[in-house]
PDB file of C-alpha atoms in Angstrom:
ATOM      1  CA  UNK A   1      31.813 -10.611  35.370  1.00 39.00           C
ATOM      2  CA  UNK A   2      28.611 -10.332  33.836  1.00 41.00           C
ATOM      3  CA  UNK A   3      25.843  -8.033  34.545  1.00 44.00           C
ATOM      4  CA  UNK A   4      23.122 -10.896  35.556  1.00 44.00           C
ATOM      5  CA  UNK A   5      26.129 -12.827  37.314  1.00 45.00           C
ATOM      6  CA  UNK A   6      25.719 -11.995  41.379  1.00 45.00           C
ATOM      7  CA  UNK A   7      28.864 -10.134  42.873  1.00 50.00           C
ATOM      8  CA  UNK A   8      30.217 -13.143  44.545  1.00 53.00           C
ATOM      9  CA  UNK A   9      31.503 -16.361  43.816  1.00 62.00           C
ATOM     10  CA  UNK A  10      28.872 -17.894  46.437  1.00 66.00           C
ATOM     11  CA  UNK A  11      25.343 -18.698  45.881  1.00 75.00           C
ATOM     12  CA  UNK A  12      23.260 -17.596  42.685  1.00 83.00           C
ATOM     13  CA  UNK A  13      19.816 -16.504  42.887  1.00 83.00           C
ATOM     14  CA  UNK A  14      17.191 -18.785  41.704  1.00 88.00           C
ATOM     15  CA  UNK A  15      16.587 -17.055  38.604  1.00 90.00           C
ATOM     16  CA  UNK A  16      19.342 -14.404  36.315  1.00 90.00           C
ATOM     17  CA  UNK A  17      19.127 -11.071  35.951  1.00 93.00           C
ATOM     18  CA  UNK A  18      18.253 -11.317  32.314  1.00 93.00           C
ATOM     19  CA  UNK A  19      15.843 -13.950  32.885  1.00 93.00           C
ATOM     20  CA  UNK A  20      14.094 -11.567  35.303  1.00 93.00           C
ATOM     21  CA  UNK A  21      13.854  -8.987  33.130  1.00 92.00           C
ATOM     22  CA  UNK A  22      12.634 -11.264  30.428  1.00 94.00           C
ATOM     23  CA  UNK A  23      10.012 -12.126  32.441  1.00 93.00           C
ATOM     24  CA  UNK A  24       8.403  -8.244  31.877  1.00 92.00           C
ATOM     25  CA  UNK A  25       6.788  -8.296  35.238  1.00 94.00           C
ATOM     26  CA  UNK A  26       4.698  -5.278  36.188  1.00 94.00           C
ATOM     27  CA  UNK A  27       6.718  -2.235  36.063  1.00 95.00           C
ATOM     28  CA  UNK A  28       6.283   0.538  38.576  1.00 96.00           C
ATOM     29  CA  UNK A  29       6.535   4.782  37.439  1.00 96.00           C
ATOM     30  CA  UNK A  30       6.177   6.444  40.725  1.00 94.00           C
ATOM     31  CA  UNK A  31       2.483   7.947  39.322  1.00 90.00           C
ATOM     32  CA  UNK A  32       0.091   5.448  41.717  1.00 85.00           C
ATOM     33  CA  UNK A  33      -1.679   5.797  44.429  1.00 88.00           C
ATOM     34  CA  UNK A  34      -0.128   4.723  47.652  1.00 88.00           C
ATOM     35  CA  UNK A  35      -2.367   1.446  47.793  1.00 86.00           C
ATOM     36  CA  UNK A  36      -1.019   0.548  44.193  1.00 91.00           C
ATOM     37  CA  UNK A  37       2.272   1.198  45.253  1.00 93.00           C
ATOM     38  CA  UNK A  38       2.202  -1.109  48.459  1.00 91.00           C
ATOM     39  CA  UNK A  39       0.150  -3.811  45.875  1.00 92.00           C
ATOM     40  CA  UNK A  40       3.091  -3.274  43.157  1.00 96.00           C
ATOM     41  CA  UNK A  41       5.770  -3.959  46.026  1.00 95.00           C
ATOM     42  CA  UNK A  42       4.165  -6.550  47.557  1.00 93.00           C
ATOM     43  CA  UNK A  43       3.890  -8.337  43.913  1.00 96.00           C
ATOM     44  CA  UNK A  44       7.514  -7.695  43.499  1.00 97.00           C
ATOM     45  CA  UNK A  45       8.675  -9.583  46.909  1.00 96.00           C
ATOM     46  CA  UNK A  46       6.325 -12.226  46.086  1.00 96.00           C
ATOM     47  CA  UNK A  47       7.958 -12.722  43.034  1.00 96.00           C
ATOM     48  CA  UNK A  48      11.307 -12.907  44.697  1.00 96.00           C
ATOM     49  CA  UNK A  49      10.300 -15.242  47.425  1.00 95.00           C
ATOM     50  CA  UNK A  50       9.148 -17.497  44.473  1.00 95.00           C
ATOM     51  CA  UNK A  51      12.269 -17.357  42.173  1.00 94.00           C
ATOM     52  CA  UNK A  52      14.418 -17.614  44.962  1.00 94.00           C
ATOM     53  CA  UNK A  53      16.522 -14.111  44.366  1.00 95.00           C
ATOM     54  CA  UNK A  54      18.955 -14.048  46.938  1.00 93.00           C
ATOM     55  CA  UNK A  55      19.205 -10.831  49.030  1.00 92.00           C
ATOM     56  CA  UNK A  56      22.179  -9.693  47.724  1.00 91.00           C
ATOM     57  CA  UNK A  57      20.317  -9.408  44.577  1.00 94.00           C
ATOM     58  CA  UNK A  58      16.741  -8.073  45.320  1.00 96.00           C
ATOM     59  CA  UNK A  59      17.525  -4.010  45.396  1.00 95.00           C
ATOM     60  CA  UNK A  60      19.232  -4.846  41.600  1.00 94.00           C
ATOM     61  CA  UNK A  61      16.334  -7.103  40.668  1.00 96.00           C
ATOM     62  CA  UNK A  62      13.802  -5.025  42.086  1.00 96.00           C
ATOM     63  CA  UNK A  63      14.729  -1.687  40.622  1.00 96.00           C
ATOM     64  CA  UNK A  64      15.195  -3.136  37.110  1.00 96.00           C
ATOM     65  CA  UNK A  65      11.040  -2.508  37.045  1.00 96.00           C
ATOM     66  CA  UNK A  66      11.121   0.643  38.179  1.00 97.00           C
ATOM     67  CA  UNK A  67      10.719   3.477  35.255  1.00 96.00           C
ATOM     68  CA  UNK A  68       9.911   6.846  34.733  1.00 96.00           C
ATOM     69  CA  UNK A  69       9.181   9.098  38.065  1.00 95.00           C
ATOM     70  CA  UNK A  70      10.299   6.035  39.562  1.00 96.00           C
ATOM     71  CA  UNK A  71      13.469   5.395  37.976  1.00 96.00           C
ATOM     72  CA  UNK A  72      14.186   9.044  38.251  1.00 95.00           C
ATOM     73  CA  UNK A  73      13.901   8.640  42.036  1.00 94.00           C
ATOM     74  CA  UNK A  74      15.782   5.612  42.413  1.00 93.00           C
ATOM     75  CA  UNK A  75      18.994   7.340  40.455  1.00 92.00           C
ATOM     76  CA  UNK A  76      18.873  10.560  42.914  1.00 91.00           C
ATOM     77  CA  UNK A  77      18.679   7.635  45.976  1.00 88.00           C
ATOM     78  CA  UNK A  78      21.381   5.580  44.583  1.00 84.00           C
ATOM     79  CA  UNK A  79      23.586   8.378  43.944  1.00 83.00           C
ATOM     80  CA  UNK A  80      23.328  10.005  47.733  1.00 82.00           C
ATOM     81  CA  UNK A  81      23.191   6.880  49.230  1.00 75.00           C
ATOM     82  CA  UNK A  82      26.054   4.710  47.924  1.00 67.00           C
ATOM     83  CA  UNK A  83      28.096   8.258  48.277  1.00 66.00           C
ATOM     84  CA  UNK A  84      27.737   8.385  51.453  1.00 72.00           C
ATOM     85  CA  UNK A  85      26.896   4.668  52.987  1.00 77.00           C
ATOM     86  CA  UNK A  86      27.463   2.430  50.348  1.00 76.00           C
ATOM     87  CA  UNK A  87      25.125  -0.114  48.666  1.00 78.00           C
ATOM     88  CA  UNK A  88      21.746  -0.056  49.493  1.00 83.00           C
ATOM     89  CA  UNK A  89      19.984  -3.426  51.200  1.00 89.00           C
ATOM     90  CA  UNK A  90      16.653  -4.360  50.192  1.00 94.00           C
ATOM     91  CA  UNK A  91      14.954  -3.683  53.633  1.00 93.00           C
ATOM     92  CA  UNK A  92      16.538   0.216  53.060  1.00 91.00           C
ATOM     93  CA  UNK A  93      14.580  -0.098  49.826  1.00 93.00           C
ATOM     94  CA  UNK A  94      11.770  -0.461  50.536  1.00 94.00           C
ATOM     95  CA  UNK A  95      11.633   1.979  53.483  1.00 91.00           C
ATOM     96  CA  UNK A  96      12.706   4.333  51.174  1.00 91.00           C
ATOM     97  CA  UNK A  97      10.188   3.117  48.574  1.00 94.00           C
ATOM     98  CA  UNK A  98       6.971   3.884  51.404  1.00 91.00           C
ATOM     99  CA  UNK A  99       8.868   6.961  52.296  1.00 90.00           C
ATOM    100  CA  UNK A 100       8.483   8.575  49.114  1.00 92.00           C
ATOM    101  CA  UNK A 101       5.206   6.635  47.171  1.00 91.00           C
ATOM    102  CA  UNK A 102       3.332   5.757  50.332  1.00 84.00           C
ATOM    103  CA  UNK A 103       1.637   9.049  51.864  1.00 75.00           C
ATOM    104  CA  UNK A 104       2.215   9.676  55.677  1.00 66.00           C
ATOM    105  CA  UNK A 105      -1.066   9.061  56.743  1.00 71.00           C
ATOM    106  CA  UNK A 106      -1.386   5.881  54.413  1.00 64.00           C
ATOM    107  CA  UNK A 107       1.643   4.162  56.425  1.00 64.00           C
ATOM    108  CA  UNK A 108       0.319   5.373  59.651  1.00 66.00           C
ATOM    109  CA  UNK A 109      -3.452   3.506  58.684  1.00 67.00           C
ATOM    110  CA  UNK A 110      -1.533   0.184  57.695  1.00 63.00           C
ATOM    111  CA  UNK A 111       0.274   0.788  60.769  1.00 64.00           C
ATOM    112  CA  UNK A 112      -2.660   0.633  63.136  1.00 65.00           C
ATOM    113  CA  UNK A 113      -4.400  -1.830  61.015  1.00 66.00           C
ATOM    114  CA  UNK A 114      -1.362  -4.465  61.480  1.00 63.00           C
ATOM    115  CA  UNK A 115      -1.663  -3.431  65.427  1.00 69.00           C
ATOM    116  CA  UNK A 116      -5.422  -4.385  65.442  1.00 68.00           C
ATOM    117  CA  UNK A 117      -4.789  -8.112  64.291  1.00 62.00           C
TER     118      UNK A 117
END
């Protein structure tokens, strides 16, 4: 099975891995600020919702653009994580994503500004 194949026989995402990748979207190296962070994974789920990547695929899609700090990160999250729970959903993504890029205080502000609408 290839790499850019999904790991079932069911549906396929709206777009390949390789095409994806060949679309060099914004990559992400850990060394934002929290706000860039949120705007870099908001960008990235846009994305997603618009090519149609299934969620089986997103954490693989999604951490294809990560580099550097980032990708560093990712590798130490994977490793624990599948270790001890198995694969990693995109929802656990990106909570880990705000738990380590986002600063405390920063998730508590969006916090209370999503409660004020």
């Amino acid at each position: 099975m290839g790499q850019d194949e999904p790991t079932t026989g069911g549906p396929k995402s709206g777009v390949s891995l390789k095409e994806w990748v060949g679309m060099k979207l914004d990559n992400f190296d850990g060394s934002s600020t929290p706000v860039q962070a949120a705007d870099w994974l908001s960008f990235v789920e846009d994305k997603m919702e618009a090519f149609e990547v299934l969620a089986q695929d997103r954490v693989r899609y999604g951490t294809q653009l990560l580099k550097g700090e980032a990708q560093i990160w990712w590798k130490g999250v994977q490793s624990t994580r599948t270790a001890t729970h198995g694969p990693l959903f995109w929802v656990e993504f990106v909570r880990q994503f705000e738990r380590r890029f986002y600063l405390a205080t920063f998730l508590d502000k969006m916090k209370l500004d999503l409660n004020n609408y």
